PDB file of C-alpha atoms in Angstrom:
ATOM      1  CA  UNK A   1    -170.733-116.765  80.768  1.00  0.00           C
ATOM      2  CA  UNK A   2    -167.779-115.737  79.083  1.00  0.00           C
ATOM      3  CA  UNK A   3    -167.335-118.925  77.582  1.00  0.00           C
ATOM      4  CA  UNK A   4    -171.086-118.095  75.525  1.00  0.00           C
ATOM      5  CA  UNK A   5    -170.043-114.935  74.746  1.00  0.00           C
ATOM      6  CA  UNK A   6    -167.182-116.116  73.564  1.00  0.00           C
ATOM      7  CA  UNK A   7    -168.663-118.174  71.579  1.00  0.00           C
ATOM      8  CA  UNK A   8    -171.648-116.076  69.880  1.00  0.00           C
ATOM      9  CA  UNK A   9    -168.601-113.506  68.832  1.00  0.00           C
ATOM     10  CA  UNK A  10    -167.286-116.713  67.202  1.00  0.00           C
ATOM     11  CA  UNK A  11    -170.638-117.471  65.298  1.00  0.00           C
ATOM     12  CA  UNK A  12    -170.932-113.825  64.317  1.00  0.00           C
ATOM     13  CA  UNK A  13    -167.645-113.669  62.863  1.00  0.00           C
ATOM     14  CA  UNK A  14    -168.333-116.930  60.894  1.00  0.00           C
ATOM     15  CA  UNK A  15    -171.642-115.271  59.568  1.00  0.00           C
ATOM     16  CA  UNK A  16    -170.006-112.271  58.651  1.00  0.00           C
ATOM     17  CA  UNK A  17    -167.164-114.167  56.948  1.00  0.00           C
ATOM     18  CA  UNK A  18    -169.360-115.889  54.696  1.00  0.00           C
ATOM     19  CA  UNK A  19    -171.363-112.950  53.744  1.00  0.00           C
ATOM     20  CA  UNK A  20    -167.467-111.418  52.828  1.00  0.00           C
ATOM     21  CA  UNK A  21    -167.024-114.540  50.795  1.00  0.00           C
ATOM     22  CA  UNK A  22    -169.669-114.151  48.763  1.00  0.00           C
ATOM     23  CA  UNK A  23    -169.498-110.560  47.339  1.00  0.00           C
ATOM     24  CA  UNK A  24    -168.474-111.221  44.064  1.00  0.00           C
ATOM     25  CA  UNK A  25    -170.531-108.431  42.309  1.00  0.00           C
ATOM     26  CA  UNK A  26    -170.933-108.878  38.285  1.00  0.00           C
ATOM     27  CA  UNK A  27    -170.362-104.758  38.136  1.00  0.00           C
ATOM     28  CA  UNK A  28    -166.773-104.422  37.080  1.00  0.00           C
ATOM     29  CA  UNK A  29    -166.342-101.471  39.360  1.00  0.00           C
ATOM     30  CA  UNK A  30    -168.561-100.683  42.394  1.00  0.00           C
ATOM     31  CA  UNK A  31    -168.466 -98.763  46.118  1.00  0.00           C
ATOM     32  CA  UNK A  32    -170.406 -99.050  49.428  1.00  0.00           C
ATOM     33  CA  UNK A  33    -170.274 -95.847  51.934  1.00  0.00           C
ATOM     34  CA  UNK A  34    -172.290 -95.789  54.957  1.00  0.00           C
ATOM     35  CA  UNK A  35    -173.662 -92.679  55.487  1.00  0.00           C
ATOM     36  CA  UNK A  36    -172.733 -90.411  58.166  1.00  0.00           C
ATOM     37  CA  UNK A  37    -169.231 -91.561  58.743  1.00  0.00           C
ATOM     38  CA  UNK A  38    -168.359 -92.047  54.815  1.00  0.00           C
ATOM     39  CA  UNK A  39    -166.798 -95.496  55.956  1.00  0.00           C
ATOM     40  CA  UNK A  40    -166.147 -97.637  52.798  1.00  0.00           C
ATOM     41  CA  UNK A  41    -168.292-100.970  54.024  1.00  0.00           C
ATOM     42  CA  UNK A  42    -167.231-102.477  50.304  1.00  0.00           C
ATOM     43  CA  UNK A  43    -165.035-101.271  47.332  1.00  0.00           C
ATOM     44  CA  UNK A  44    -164.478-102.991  43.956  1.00  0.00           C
ATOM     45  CA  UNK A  45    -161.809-100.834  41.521  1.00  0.00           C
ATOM     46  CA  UNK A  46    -163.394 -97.892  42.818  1.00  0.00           C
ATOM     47  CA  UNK A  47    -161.178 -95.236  40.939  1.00  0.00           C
ATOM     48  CA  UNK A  48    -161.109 -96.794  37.811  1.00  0.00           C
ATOM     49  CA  UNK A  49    -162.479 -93.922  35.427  1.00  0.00           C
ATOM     50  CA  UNK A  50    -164.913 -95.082  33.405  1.00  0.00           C
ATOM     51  CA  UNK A  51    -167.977 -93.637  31.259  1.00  0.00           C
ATOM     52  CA  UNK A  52    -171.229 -93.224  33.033  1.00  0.00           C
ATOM     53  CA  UNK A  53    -174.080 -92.893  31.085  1.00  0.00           C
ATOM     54  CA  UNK A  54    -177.270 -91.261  32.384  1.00  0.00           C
ATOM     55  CA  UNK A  55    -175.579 -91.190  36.045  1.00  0.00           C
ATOM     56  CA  UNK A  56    -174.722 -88.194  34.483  1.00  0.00           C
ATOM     57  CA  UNK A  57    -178.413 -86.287  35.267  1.00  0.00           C
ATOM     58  CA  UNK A  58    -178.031 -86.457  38.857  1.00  0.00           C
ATOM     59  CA  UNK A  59    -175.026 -83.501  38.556  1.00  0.00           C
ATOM     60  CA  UNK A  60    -177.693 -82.059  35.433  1.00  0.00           C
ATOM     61  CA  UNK A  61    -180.361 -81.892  37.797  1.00  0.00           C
ATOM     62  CA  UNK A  62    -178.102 -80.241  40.522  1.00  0.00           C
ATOM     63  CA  UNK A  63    -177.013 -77.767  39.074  1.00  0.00           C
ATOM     64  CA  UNK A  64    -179.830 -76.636  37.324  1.00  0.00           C
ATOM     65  CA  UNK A  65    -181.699 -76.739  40.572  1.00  0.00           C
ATOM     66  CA  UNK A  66    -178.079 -74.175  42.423  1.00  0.00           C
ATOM     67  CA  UNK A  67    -179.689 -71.361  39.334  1.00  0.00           C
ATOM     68  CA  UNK A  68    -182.563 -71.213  41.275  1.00  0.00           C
ATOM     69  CA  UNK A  69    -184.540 -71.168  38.112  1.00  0.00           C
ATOM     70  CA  UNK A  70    -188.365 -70.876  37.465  1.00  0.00           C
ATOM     71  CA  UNK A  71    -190.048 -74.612  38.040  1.00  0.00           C
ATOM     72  CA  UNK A  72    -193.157 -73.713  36.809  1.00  0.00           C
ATOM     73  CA  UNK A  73    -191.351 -71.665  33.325  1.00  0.00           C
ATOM     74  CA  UNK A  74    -192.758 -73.920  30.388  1.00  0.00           C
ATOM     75  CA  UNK A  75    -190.060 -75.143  28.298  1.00  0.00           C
ATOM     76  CA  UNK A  76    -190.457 -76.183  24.009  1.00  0.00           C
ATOM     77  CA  UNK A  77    -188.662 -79.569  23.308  1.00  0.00           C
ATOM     78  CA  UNK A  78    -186.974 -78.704  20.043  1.00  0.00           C
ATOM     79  CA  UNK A  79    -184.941 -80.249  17.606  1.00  0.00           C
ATOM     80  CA  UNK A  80    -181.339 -79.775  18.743  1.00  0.00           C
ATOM     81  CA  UNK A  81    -182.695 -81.524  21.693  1.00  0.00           C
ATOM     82  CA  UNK A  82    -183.127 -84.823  19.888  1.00  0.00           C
ATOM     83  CA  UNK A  83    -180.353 -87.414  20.887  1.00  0.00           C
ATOM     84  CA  UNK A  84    -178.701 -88.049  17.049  1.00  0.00           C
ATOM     85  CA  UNK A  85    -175.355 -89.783  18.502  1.00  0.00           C
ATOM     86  CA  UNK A  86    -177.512 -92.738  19.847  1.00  0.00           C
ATOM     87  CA  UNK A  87    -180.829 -92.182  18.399  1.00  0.00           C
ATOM     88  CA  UNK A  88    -182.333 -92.917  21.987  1.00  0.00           C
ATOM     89  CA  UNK A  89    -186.688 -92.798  22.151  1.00  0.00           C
ATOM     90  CA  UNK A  90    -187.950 -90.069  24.209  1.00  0.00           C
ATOM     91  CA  UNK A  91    -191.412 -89.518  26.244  1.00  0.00           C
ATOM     92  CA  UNK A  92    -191.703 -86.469  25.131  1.00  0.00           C
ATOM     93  CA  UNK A  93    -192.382 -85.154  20.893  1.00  0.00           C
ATOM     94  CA  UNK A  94    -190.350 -82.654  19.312  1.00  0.00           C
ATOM     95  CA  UNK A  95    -192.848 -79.401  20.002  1.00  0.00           C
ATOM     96  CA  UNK A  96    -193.985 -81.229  23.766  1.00  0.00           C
ATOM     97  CA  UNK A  97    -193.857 -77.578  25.613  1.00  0.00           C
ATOM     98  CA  UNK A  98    -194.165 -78.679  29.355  1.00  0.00           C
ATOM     99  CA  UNK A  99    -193.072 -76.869  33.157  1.00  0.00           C
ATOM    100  CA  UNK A 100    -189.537 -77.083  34.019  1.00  0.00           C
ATOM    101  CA  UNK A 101    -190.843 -79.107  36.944  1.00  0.00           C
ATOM    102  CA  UNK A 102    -191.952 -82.095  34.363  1.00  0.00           C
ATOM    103  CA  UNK A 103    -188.682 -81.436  32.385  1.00  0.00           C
ATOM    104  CA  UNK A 104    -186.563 -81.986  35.180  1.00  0.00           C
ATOM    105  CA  UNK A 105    -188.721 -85.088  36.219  1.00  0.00           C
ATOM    106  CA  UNK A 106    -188.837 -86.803  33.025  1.00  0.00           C
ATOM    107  CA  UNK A 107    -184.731 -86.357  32.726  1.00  0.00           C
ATOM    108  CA  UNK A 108    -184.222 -88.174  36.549  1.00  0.00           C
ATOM    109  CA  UNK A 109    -187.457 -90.753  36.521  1.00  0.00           C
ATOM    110  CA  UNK A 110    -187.551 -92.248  32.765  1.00  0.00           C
ATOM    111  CA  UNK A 111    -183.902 -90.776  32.416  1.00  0.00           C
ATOM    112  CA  UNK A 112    -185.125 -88.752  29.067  1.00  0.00           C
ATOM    113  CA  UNK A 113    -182.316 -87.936  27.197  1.00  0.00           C
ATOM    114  CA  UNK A 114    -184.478 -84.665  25.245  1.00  0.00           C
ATOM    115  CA  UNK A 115    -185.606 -83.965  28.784  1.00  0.00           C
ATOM    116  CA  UNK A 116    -182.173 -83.543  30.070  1.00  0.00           C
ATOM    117  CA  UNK A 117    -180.877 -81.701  27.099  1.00  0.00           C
ATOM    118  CA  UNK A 118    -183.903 -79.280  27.449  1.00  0.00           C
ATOM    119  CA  UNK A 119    -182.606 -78.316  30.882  1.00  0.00           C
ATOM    120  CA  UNK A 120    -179.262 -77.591  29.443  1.00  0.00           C
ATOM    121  CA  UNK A 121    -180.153 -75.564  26.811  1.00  0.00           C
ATOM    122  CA  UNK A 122    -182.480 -73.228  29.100  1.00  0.00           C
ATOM    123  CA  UNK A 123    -179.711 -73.014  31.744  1.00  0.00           C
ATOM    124  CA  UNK A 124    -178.521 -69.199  31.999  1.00  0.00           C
ATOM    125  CA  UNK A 125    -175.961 -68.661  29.388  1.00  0.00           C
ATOM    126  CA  UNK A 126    -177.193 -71.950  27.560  1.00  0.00           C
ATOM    127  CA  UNK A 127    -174.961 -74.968  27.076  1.00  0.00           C
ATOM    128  CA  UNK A 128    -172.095 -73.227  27.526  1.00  0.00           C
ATOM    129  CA  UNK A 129    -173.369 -71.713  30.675  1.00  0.00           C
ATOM    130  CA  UNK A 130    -174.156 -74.869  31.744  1.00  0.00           C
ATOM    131  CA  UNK A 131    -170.896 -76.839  31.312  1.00  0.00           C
ATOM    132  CA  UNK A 132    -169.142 -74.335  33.117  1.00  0.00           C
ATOM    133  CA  UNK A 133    -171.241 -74.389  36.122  1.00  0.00           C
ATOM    134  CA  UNK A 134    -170.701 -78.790  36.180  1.00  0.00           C
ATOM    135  CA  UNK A 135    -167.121 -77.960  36.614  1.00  0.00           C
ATOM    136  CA  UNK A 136    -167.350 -75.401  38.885  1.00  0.00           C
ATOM    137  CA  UNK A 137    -169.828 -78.026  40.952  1.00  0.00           C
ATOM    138  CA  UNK A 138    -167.076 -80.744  40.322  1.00  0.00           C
ATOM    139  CA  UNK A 139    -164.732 -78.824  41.843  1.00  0.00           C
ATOM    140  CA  UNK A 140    -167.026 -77.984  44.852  1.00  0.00           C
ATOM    141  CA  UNK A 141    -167.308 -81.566  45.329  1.00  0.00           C
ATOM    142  CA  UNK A 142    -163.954 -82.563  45.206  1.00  0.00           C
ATOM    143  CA  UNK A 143    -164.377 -84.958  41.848  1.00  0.00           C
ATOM    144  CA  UNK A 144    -161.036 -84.679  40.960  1.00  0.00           C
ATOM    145  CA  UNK A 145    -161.494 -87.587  38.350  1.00  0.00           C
ATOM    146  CA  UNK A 146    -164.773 -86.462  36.730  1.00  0.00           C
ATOM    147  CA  UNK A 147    -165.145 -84.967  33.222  1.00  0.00           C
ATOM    148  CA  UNK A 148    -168.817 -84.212  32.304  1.00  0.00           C
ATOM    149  CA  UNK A 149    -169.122 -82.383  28.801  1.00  0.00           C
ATOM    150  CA  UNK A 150    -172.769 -82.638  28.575  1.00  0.00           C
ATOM    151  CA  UNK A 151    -176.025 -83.252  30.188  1.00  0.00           C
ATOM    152  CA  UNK A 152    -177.313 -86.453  28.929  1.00  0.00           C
ATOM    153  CA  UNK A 153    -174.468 -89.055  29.653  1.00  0.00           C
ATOM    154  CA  UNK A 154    -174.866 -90.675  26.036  1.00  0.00           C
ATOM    155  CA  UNK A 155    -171.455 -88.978  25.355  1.00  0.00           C
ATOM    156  CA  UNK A 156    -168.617 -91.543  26.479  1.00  0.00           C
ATOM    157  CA  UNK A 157    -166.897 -88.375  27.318  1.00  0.00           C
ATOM    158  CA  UNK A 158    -168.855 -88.221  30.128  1.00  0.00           C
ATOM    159  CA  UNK A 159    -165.924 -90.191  33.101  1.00  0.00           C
ATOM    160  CA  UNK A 160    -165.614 -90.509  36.326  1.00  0.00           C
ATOM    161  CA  UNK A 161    -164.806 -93.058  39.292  1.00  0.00           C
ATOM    162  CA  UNK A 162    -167.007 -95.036  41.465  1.00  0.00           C
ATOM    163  CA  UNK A 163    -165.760 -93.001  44.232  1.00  0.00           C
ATOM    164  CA  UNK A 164    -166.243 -89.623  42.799  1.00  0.00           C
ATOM    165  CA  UNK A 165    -169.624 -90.927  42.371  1.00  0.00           C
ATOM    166  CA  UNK A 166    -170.610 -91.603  46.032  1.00  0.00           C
ATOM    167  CA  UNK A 167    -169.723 -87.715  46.664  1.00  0.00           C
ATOM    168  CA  UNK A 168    -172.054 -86.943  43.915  1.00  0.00           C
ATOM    169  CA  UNK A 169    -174.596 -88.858  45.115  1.00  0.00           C
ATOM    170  CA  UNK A 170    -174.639 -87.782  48.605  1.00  0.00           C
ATOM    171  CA  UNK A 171    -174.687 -84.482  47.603  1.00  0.00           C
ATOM    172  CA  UNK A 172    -177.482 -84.874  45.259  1.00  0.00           C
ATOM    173  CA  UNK A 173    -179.393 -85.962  48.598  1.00  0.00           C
ATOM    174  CA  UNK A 174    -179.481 -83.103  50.151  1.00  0.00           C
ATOM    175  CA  UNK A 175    -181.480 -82.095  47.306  1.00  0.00           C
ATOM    176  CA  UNK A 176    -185.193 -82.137  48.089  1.00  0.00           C
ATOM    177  CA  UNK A 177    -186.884 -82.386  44.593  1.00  0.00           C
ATOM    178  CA  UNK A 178    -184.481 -84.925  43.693  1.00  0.00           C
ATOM    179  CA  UNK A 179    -185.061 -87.135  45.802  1.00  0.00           C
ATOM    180  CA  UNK A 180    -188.638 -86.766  45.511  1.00  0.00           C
ATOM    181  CA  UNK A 181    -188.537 -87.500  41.899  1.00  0.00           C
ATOM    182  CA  UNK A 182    -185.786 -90.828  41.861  1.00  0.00           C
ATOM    183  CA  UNK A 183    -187.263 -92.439  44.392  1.00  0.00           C
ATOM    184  CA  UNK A 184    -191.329 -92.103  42.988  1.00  0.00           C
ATOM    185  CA  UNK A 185    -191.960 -95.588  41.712  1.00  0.00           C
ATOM    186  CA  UNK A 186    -194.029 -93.914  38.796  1.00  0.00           C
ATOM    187  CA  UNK A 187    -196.305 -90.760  38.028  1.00  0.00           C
ATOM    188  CA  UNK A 188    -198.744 -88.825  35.395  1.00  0.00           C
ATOM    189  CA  UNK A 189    -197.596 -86.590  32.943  1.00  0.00           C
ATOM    190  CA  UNK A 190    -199.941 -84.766  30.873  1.00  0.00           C
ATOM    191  CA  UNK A 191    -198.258 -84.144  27.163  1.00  0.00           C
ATOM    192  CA  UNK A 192    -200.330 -82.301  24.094  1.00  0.00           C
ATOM    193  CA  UNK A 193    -203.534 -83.087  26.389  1.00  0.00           C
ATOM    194  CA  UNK A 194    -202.900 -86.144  27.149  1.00  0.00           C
ATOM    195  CA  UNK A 195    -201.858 -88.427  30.607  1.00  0.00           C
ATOM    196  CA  UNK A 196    -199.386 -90.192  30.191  1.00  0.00           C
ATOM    197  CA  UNK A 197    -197.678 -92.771  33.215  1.00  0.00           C
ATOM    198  CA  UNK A 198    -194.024 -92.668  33.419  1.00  0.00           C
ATOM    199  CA  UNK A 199    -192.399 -94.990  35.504  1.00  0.00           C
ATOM    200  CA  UNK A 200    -188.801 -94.825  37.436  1.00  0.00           C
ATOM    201  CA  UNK A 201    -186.307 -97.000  35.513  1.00  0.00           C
ATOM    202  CA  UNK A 202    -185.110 -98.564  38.841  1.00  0.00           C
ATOM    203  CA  UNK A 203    -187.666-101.346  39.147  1.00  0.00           C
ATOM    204  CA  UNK A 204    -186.112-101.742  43.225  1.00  0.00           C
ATOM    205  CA  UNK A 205    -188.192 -98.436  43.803  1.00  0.00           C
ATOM    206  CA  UNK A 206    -191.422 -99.302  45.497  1.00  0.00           C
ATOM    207  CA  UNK A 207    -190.208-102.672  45.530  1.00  0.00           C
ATOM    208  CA  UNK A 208    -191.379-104.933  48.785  1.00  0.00           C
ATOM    209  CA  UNK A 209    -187.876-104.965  51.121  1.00  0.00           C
ATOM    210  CA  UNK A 210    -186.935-102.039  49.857  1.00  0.00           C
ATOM    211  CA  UNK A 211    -186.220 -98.348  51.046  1.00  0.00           C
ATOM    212  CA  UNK A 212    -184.747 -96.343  48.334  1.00  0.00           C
ATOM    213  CA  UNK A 213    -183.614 -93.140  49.278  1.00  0.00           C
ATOM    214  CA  UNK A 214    -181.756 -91.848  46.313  1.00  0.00           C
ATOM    215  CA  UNK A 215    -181.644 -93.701  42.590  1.00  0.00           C
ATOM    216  CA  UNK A 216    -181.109 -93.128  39.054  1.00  0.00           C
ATOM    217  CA  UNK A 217    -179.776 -95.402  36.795  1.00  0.00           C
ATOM    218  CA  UNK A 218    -177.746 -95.689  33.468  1.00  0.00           C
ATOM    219  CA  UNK A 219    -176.819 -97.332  30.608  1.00  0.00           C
ATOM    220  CA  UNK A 220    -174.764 -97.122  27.357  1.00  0.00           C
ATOM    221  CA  UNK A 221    -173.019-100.093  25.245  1.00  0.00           C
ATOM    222  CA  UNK A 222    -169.715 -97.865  26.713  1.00  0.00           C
ATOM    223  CA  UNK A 223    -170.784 -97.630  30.042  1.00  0.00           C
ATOM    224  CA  UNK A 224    -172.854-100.979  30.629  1.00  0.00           C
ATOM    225  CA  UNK A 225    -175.429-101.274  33.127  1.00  0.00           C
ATOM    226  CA  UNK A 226    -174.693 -98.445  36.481  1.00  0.00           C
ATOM    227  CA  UNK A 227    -176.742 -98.161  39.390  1.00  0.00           C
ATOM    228  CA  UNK A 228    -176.910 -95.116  42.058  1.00  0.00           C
ATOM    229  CA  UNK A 229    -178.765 -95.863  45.415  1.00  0.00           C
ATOM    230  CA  UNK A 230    -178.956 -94.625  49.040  1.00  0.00           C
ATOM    231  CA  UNK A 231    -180.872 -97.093  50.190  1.00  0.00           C
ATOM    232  CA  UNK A 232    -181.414 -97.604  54.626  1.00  0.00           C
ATOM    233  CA  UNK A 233    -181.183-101.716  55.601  1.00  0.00           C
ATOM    234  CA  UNK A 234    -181.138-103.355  58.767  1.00  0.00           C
ATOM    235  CA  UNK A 235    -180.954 -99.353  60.314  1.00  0.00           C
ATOM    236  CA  UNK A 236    -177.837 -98.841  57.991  1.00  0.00           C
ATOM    237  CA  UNK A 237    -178.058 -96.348  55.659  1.00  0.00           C
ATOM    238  CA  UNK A 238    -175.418 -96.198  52.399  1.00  0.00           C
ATOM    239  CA  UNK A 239    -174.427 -95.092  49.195  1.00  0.00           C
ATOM    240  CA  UNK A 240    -174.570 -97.798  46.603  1.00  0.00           C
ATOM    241  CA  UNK A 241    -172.599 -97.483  43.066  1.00  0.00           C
ATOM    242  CA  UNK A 242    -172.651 -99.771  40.215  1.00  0.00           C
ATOM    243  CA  UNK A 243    -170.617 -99.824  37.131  1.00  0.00           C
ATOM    244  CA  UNK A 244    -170.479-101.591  34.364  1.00  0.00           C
ATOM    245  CA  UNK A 245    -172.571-104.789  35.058  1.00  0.00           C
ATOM    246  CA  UNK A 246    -173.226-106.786  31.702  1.00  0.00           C
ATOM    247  CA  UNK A 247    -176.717-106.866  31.990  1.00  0.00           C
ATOM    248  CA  UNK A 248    -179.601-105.339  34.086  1.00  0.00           C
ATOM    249  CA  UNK A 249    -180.471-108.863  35.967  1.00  0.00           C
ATOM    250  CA  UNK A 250    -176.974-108.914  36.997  1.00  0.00           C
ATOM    251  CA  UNK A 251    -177.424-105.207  38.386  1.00  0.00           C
ATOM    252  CA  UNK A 252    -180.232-106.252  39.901  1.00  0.00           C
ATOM    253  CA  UNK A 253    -178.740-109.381  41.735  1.00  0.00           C
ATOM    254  CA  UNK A 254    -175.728-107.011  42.606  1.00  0.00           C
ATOM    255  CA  UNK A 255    -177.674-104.339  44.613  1.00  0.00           C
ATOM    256  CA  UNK A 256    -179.553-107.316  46.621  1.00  0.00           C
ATOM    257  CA  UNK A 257    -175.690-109.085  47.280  1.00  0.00           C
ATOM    258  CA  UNK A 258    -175.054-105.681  48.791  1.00  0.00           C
ATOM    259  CA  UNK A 259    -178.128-105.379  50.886  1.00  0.00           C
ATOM    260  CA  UNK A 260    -177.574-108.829  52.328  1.00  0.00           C
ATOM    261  CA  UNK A 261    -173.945-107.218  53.247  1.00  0.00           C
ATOM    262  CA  UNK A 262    -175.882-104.459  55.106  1.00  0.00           C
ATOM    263  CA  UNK A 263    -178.097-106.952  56.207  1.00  0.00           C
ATOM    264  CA  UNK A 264    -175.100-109.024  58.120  1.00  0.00           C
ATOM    265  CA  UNK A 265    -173.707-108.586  61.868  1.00  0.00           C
ATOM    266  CA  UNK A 266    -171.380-105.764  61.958  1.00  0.00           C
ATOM    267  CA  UNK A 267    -168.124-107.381  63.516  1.00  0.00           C
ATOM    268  CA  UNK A 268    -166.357-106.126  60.959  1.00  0.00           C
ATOM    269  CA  UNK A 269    -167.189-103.086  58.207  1.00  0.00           C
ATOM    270  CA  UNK A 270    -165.026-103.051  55.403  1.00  0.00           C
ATOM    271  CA  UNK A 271    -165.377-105.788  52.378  1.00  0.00           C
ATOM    272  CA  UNK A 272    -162.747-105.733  49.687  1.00  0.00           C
ATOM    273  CA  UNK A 273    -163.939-107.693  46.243  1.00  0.00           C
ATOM    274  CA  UNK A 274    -163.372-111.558  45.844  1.00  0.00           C
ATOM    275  CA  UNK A 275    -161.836-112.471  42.574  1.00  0.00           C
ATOM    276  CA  UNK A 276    -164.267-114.702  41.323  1.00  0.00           C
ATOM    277  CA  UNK A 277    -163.226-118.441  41.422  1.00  0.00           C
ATOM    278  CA  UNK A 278    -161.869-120.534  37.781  1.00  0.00           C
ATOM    279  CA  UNK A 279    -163.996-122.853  36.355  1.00  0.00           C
TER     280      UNK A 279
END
């Protein structure tokens, strides 16, 4: 008897090593936490500080949602809300006057840059108002290597660390209407009197095998390709962050590498990243 259990330990430990051998993630820097305990499962140059894009409306849509304002106050889209340092498209016309509610969902679904900037400019005291109460929240939160200077993330200004990120994330959590709106595959918007479908820009949302808790994604020639997910696996439930992958197939293909980790007997927790081997 002890001889089989001896042994099965030995085959679990072999499986586990091999899942450990193969986590070499395309995102340049990246961070597992399981949930609950806040045990790092898997960490890749997780304090490098580094821009990230529209990560950045997960901390927009928090602290617009601490004002406790008006969901249902219609909000104008208006010029200064036009995105002129990338010239990003928009959902939504200059003149679009729509619920906070839709505002706020268009800036964390399709990650609309006018959307976010919207919620910014109506925040109490305006931008300003609005900037301050990010670093008061970024204080709360303990992101002691976060700078966020404006709502949208298209400003490379806009740093922080894979690991400030997971505290971020797991704060935005406990955040009802947020995750209600990241983790809605798509929905119906009605603009100037007319529908209009606007789908989640995380395509693992809805997908079969997958139970996305949390997401929002970004992107900006700066930041590359960055991924937030809680996602639950196997009964394990985690904080994902992705930075700076090169493309969004690779993002893609790094989120399922770390599902399979979540997947894999649990001998052993914590993963460190493989340097890839030369060709």
């Amino acid at each position: 008897m002890t001889n089989r259990i001896f042994k099965a330990m030995l085959c679990t430990l072999a499986l586990w090593a091999s899942v450990c051998g193969a986590m070499q993630l395309n995102s340049q820097h990246a961070i597992v936490v399981k949930d609950g305990t806040k045990e790092v499962l898997y960490e890749k140059d997780q304090n490098a500080v580094v821009p990230i894009a529209s990560l950045t409306k997960l901390m927009t849509a928090m602290v617009v949602l601490d004002s406790h304002p008006d969901m249902n106050a219609q909000i104008t889209i208006q010029s200064e809300d036009v995105d002129t340092l990338k010239h990003s498209r928009s959902y939504v016309p200059v003149g679009t006057t729509l619920p906070r509610r839709e505002i706020l969902r268009l800036a964390l679904m399709s990650s609309d840059n006018r959307a976010a900037a919207a919620l910014a400019r109506t925040f109490p005291g305006g931008h300003a108002g609005f900037v301050r109460a990010v670093e008061e929240k970024i204080r709360a939160l303990k992101m002691t290597h976060t700078v966020i200077k404006e709502p949208t993330g298209l400003s490379p200004d806009n740093t922080s660390t894979a690991s400030d990120l997971a505290s971020m994330a797991i704060a935005a959590s406990q955040y009802p209407d947020i995750v209600h709106i990241t983790t809605d595959r798509s929905t119906s918007i009605t603009m100037n009197g007319r529908a209009r479908v606007v789908n989640n820009t995380n395509k693992l949302v809805g997908a079969r095998g997958w139970d996305v808790l949390l997401s929002k994604t970004g992107f900006t020639n700066e930041a590359g390709r960055c991924l937030i997910m809680r996602i639950e696996q196997a009964g394990v439930r985690a904080t994902v962050v992705l930075l700076n992958a090169n493309a969004a197939s690779s993002r893609t293909f790094d989120a399922l590498t770390i599902r399979r980790l979540l997947s894999a007997p649990k001998t052993s927790t914590r993963v460190d990243a493989v340097a890839p081997r030369r060709r």
